[in-house]
Short mmCIF file of N, CA and C in Angstrom, two decimals:
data_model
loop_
_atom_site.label_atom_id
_atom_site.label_comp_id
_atom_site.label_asym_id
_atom_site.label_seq_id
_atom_site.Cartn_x
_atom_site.Cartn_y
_atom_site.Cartn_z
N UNK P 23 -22.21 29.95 5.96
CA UNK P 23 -22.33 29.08 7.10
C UNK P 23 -20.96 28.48 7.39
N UNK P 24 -20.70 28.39 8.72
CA UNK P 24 -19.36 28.26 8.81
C UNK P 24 -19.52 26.80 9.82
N UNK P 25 -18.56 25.54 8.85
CA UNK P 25 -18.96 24.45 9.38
C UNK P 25 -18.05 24.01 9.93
N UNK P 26 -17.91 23.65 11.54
CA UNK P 26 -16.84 23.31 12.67
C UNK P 26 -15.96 21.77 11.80
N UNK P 27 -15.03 22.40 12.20
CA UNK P 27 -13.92 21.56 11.90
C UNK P 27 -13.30 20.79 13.25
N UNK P 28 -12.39 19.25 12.67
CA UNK P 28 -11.46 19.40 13.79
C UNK P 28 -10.28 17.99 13.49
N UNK P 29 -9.24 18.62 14.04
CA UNK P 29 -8.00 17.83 13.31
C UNK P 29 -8.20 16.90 14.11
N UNK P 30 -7.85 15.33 13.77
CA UNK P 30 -7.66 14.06 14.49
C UNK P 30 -6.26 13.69 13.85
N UNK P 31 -5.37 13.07 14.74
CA UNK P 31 -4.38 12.39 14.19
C UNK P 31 -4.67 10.76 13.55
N UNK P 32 -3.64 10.43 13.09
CA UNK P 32 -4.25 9.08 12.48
C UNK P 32 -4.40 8.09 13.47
N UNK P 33 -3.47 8.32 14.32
CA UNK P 33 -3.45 7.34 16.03
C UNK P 33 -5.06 7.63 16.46
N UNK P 34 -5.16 8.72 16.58
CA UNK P 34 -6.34 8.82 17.65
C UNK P 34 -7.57 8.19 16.36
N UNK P 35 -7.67 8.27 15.27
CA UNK P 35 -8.91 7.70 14.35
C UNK P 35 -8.94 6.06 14.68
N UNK P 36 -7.54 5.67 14.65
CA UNK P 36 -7.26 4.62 14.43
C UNK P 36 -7.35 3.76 15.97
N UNK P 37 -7.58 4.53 17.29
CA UNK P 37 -8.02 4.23 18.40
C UNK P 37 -9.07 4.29 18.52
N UNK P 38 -10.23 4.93 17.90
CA UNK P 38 -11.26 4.91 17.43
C UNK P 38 -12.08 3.82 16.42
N UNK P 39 -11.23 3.13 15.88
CA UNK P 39 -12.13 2.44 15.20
C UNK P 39 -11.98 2.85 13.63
N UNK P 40 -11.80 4.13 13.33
CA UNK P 40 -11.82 5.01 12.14
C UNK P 40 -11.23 4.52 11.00
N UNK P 41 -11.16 4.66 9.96
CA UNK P 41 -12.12 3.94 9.48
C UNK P 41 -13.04 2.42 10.03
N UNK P 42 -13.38 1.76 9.84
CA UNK P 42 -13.45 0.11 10.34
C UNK P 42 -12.68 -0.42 9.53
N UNK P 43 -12.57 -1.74 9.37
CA UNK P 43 -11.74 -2.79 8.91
C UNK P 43 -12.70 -3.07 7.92
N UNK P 44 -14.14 -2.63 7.79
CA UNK P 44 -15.23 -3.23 6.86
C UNK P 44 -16.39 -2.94 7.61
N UNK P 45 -16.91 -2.45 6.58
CA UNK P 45 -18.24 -1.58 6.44
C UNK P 45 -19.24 -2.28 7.77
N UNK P 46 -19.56 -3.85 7.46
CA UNK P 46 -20.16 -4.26 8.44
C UNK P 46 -19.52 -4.21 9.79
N UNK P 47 -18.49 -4.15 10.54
CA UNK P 47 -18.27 -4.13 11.34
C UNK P 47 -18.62 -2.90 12.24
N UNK P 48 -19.30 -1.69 11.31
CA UNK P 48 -20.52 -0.38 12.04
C UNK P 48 -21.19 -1.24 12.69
N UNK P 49 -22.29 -2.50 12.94
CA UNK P 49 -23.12 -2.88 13.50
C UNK P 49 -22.21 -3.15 14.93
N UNK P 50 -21.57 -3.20 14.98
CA UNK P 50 -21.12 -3.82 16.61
C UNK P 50 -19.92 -2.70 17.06
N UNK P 51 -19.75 -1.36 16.39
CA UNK P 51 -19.25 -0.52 17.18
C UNK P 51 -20.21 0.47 17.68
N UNK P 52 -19.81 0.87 19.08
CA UNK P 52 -20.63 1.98 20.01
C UNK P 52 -19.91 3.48 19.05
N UNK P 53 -18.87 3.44 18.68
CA UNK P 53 -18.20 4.45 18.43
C UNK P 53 -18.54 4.95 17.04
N UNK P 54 -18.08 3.98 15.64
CA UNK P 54 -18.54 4.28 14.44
C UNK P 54 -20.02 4.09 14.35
N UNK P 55 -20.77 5.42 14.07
CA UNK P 55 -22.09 5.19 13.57
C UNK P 55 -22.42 4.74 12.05
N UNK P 56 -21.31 5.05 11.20
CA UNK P 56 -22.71 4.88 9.72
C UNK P 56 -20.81 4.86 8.74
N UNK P 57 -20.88 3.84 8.03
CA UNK P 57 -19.31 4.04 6.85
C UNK P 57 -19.86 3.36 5.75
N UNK P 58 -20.09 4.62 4.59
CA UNK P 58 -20.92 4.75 3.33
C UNK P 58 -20.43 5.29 2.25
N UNK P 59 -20.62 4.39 1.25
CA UNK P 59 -20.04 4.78 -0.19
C UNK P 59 -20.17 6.35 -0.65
N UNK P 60 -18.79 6.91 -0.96
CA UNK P 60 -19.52 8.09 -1.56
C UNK P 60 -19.05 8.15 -2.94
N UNK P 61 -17.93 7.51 -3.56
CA UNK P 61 -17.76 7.57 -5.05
C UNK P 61 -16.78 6.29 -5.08
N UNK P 62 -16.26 6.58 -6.46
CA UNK P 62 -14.93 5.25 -7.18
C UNK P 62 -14.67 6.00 -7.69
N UNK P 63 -12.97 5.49 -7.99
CA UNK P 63 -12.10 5.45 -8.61
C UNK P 63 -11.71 4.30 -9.81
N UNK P 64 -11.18 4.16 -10.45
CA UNK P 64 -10.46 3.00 -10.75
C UNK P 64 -10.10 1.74 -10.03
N UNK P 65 -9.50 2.11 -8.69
CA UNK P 65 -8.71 1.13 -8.10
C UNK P 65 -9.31 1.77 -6.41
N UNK P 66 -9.88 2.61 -6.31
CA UNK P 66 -10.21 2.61 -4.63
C UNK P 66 -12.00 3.61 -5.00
N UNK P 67 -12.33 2.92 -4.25
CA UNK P 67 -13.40 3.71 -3.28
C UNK P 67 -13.62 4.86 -2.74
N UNK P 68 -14.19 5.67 -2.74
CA UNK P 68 -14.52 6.91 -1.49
C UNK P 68 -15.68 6.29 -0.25
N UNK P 69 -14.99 6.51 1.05
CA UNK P 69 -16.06 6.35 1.44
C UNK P 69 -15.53 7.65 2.77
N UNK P 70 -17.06 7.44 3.44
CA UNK P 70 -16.95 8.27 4.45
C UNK P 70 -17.90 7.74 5.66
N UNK P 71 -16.88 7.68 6.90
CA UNK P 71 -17.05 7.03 8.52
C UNK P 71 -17.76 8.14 8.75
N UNK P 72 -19.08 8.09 9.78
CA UNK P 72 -19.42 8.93 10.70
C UNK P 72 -18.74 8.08 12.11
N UNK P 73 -18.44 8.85 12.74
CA UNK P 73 -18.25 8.39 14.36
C UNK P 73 -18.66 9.17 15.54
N UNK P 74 -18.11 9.33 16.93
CA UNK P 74 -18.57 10.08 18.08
C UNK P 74 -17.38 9.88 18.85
N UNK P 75 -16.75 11.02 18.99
CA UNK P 75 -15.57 10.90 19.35
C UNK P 75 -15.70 10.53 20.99
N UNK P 76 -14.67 11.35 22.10
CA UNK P 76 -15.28 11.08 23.53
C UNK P 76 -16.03 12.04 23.98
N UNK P 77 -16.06 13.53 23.52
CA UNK P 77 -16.97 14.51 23.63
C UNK P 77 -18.36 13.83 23.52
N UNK P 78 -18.53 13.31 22.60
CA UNK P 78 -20.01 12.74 22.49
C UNK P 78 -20.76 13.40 21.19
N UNK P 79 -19.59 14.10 20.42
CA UNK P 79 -20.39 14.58 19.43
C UNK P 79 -19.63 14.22 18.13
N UNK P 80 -20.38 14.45 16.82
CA UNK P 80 -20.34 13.25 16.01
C UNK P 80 -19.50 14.13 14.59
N UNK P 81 -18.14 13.36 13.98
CA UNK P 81 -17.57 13.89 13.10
C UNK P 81 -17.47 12.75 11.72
N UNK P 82 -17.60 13.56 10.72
CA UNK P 82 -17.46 12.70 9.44
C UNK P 82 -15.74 12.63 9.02
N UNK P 83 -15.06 11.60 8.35
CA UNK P 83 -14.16 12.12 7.63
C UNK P 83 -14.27 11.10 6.34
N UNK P 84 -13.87 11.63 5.33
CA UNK P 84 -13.93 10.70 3.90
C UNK P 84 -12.20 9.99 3.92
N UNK P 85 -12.39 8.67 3.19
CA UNK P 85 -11.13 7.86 3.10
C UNK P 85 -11.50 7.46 1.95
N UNK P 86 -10.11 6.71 1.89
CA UNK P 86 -10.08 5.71 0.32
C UNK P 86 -10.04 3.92 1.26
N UNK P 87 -10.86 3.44 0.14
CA UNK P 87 -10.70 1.77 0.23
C UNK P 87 -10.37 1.24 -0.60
N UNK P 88 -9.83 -0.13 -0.26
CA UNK P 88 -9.70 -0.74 -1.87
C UNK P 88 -10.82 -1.19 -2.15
N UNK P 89 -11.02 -1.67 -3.68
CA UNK P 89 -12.28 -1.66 -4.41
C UNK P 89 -12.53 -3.73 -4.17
N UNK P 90 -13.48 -4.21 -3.48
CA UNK P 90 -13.71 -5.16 -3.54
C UNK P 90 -14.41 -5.78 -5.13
N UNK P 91 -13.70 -6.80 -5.68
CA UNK P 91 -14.38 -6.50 -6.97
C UNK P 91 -14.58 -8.11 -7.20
N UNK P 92 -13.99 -9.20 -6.30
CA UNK P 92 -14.10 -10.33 -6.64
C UNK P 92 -12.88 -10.97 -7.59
N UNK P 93 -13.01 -11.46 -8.59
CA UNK P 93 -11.75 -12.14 -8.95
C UNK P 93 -11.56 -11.32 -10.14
N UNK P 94 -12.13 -10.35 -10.45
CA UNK P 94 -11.69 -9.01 -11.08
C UNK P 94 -10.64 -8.36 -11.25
N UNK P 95 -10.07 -7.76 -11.69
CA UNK P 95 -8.58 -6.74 -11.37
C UNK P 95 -8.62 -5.40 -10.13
N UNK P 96 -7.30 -5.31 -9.25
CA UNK P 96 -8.40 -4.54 -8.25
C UNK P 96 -6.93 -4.18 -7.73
N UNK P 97 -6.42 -2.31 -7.99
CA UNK P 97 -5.23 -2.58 -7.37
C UNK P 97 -4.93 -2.63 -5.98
N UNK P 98 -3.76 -2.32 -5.29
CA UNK P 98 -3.15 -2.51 -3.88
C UNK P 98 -4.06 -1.35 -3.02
N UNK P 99 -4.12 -1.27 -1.80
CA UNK P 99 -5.24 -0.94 -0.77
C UNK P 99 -4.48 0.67 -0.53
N UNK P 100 -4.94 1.68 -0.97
CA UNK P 100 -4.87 2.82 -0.46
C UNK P 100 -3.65 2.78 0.83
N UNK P 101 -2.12 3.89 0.63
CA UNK P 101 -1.60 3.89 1.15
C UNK P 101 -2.41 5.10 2.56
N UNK P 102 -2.36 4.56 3.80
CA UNK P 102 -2.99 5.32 4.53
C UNK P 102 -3.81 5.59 4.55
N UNK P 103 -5.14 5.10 3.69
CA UNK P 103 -6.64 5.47 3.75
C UNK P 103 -6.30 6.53 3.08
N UNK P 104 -5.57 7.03 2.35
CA UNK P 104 -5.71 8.11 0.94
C UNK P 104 -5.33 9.55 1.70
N UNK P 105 -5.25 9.12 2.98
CA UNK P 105 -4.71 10.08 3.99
C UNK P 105 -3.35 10.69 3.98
N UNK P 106 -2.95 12.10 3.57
CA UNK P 106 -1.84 12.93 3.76
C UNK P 106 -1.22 13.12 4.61
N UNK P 107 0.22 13.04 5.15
CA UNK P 107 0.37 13.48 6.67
C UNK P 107 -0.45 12.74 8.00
N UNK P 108 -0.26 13.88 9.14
CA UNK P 108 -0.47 12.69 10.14
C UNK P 108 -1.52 13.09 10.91
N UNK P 109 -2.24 14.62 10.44
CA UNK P 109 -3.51 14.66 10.72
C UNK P 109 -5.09 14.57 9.63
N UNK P 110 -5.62 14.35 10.07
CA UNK P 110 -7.15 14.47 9.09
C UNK P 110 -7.90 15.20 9.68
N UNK P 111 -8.67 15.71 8.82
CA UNK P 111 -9.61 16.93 8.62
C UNK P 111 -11.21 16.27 9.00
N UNK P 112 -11.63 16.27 10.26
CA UNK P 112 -13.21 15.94 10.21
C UNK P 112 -13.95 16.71 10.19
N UNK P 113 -15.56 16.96 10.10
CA UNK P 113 -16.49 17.69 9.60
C UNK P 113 -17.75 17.46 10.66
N UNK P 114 -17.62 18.49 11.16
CA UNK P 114 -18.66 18.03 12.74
C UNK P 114 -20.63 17.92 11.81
N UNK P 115 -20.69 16.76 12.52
CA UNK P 115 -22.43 16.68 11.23
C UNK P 115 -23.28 16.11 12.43
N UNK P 116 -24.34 15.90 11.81
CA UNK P 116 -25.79 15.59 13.01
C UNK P 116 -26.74 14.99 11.93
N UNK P 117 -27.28 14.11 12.37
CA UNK P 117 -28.67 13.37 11.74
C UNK P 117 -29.68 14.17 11.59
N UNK P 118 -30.32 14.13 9.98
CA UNK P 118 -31.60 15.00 9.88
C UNK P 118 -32.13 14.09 8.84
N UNK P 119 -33.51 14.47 8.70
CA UNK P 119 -34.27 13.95 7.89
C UNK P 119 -34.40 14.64 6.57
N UNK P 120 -33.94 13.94 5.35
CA UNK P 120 -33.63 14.76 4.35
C UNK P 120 -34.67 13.80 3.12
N UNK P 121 -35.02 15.08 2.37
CA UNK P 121 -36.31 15.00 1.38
C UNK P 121 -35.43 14.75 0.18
N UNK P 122 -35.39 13.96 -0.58
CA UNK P 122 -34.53 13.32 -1.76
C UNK P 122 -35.55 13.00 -3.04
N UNK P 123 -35.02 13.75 -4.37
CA UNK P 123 -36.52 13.74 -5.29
C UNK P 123 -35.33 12.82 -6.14
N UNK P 124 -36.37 11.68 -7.00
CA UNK P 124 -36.03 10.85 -7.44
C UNK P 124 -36.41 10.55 -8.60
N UNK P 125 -36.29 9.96 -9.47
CA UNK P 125 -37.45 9.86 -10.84
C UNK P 125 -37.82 8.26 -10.57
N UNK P 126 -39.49 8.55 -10.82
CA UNK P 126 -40.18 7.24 -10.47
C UNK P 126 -41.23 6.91 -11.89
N UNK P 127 -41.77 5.48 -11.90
CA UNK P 127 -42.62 5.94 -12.91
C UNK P 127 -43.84 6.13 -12.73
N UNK P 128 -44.56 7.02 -13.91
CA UNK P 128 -45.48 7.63 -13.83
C UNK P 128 -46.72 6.51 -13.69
N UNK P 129 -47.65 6.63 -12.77
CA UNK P 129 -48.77 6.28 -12.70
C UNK P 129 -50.08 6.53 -12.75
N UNK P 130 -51.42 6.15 -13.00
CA UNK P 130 -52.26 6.23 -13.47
C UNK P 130 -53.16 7.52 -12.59
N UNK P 131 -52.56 7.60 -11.42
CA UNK P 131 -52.77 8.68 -10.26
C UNK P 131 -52.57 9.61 -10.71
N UNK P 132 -53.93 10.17 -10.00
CA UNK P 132 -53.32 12.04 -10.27
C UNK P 132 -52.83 12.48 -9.28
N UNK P 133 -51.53 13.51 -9.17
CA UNK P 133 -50.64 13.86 -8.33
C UNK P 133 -51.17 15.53 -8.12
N UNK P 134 -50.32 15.96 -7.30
CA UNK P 134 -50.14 17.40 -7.25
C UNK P 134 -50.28 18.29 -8.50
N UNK P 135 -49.35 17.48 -9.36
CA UNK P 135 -48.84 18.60 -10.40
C UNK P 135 -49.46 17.85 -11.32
N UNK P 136 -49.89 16.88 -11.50
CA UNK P 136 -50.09 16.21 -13.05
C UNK P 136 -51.84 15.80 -12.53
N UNK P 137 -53.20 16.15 -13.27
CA UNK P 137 -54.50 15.89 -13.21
C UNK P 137 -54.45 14.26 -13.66
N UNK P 138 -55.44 13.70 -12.90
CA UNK P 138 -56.24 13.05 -13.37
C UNK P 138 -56.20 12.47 -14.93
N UNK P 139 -56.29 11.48 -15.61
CA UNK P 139 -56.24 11.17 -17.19
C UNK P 139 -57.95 10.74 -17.44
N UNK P 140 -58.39 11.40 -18.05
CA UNK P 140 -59.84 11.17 -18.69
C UNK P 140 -60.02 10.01 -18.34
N UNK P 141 -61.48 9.63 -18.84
CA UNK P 141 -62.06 8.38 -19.00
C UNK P 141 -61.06 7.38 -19.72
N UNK P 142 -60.91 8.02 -20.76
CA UNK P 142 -60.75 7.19 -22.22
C UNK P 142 -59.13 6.59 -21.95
N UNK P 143 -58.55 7.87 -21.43
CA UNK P 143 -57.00 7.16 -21.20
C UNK P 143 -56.96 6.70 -20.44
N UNK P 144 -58.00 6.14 -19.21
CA UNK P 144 -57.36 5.57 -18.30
C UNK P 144 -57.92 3.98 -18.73
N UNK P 145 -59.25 3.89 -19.13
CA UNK P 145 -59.39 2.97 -19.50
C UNK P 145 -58.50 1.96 -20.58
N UNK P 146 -58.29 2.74 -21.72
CA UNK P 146 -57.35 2.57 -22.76
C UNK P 146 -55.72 2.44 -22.05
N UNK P 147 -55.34 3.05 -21.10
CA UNK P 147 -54.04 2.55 -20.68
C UNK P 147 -54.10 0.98 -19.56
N UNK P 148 -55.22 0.60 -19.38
CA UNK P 148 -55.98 -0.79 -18.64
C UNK P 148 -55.68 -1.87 -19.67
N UNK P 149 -56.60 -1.40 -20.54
CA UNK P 149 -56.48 -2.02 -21.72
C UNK P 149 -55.18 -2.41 -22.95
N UNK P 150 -54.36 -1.40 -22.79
CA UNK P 150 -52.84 -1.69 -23.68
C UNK P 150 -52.35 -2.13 -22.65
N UNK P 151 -52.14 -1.97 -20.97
CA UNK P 151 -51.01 -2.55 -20.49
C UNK P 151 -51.75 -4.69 -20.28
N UNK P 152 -52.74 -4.48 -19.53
CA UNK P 152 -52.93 -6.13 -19.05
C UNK P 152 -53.32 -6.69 -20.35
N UNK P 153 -54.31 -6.28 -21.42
CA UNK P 153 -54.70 -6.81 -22.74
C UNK P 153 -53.75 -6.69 -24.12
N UNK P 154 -52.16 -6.03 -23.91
CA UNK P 154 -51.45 -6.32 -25.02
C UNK P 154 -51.83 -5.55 -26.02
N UNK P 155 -53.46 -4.30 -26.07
CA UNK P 155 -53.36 -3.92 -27.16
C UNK P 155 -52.84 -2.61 -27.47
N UNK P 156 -52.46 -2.71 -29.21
CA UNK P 156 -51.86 -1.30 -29.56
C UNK P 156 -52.79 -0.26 -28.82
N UNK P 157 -52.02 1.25 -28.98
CA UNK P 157 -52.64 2.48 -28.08
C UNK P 157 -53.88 2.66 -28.91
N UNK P 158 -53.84 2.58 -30.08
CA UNK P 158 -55.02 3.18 -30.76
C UNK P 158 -56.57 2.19 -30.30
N UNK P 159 -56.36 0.72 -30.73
CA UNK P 159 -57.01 -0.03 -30.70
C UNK P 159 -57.57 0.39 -28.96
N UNK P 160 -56.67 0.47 -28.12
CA UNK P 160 -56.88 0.19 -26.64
C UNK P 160 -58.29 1.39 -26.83
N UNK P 161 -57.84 3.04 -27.06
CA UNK P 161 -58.27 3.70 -26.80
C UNK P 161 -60.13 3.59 -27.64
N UNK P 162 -59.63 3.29 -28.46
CA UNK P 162 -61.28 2.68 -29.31
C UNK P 162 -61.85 2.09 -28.54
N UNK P 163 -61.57 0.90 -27.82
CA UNK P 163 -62.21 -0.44 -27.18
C UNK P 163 -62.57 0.72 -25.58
N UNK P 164 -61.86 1.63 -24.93
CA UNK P 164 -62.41 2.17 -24.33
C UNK P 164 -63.81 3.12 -24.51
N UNK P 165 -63.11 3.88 -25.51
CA UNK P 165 -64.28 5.10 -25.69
C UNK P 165 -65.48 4.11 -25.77
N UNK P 166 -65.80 3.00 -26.74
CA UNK P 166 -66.86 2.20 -26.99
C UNK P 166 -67.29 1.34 -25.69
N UNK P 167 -66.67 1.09 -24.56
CA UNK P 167 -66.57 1.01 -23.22
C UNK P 167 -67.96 1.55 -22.29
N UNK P 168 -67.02 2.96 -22.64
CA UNK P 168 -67.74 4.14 -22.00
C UNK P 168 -69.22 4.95 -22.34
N UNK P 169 -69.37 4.75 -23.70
CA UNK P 169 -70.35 4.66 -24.46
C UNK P 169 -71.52 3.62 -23.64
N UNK P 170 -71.16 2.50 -24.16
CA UNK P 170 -72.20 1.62 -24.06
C UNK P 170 -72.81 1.25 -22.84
N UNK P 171 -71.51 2.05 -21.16
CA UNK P 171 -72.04 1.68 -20.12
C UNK P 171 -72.47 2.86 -19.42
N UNK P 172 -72.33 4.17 -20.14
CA UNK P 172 -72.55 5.45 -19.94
C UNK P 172 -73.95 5.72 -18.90
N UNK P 173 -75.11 5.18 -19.24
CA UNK P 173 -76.33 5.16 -18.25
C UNK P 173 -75.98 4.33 -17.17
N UNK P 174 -75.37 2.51 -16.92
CA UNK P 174 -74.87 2.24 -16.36
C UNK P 174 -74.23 3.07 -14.81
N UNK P 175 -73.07 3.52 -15.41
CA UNK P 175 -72.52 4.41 -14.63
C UNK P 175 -72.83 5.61 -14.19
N UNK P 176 -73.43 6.28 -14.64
CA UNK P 176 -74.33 7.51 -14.00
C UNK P 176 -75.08 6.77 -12.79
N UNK P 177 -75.90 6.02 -13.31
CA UNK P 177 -76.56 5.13 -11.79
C UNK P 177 -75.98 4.70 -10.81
N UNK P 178 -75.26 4.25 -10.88
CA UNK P 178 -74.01 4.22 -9.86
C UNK P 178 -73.40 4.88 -9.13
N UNK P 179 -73.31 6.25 -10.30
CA UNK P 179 -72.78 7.44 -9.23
C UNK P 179 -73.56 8.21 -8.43
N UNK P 180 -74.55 8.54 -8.74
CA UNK P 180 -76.30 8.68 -8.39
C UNK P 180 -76.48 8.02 -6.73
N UNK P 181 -76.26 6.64 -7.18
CA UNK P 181 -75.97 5.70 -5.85
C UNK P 181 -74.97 6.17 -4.74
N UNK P 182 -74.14 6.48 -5.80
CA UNK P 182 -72.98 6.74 -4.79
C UNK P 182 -73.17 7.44 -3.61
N UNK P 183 -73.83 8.66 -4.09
CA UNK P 183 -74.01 10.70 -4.26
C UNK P 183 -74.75 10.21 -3.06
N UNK P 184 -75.75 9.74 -3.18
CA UNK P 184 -77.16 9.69 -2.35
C UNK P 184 -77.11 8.70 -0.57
N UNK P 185 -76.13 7.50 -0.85
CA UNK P 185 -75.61 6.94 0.17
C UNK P 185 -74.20 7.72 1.06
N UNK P 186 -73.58 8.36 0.29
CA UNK P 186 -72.46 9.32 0.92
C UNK P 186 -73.45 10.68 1.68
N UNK P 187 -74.58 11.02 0.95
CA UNK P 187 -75.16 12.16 1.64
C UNK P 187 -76.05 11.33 3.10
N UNK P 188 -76.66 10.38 2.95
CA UNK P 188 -77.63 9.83 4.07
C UNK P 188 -76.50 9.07 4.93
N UNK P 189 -75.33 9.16 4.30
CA UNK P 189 -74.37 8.69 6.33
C UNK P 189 -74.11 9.62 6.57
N UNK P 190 -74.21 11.01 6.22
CA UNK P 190 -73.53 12.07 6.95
C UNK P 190 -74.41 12.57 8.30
#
């Protein structure tokens, strides 16, 4: 895939807005859309401006910042935005909606890929997380739970079965 390029001089970025002066100052330009962390250094930042040039169509380029760190150690501000020479390299891009997998924690839900947890563990994981008790104990105090309300709950579901069939 061959991804459109296009040289800007530092004048014309810098008539632009390009980088901003600070991140917040995206909210009140028509021109810069979006200027977002993309790594660190030691002593500067990566970030990268989206903008819209006068064509109307929209180029990324990555810079260096200095590292705001507070009363921290923090060296001198990127000569030129980390910029070589007197043109920069932008990267013609477009807004999409992008699917991002993350690690979350696991819950008592059954998902796609992971079933349902029995009776016993779900009760028993009720029981160790709000009641404090060890896993073993939890899982005892369930099974004996389930046991003792076993007719209980059949009636119920019985109930259930029979009112879900007479609204249909």
């Amino acid at each position: 895939m061959t991804v459109p390029v296009k040289q800007f001089t530092v004048g014309q970025l810098a008539d632009l807005g390009v980088p901003p002066d600070r991140p917040d100052d995206v909210a009140w330009s028509e021109i810069v859309l979006v200027d977002e962390h993309v790594g660190m250094s030691k002593y500067s930042q990566e970030r990268r401006c989206v903008f819209r040039d006068d064509d109307g169509r929209t180029w990324a380029v990555k810079y260096e910042a200095q590292v705001e760190a507070g009363d921290y150690e923090v060296g001198p501000p990127p000569d030129n935005h980390g910029w070589f020479g007197g043109t920069v390299e932008a990267v013609e891009v477009e807004q999409r909606p992008v699917i991002v997998a993350r690690w979350e924690p696991v819950g008592d839900e059954p998902a796609v890929d992971r079933p349902a947890r029995g009776a016993i563990d779900s009760l028993a994981a009720v029981w160790f997380q709000e009641a404090g008790a060890r896993e073993d104990v939890a899982r005892e105090s369930a099974a004996a739970w389930i046991i003792e309300h076993a007719d209980e709950v059949a009636e119920l579901y019985d109930a259930y079965l029979d009112s879900a069939e007479g609204g249909q």
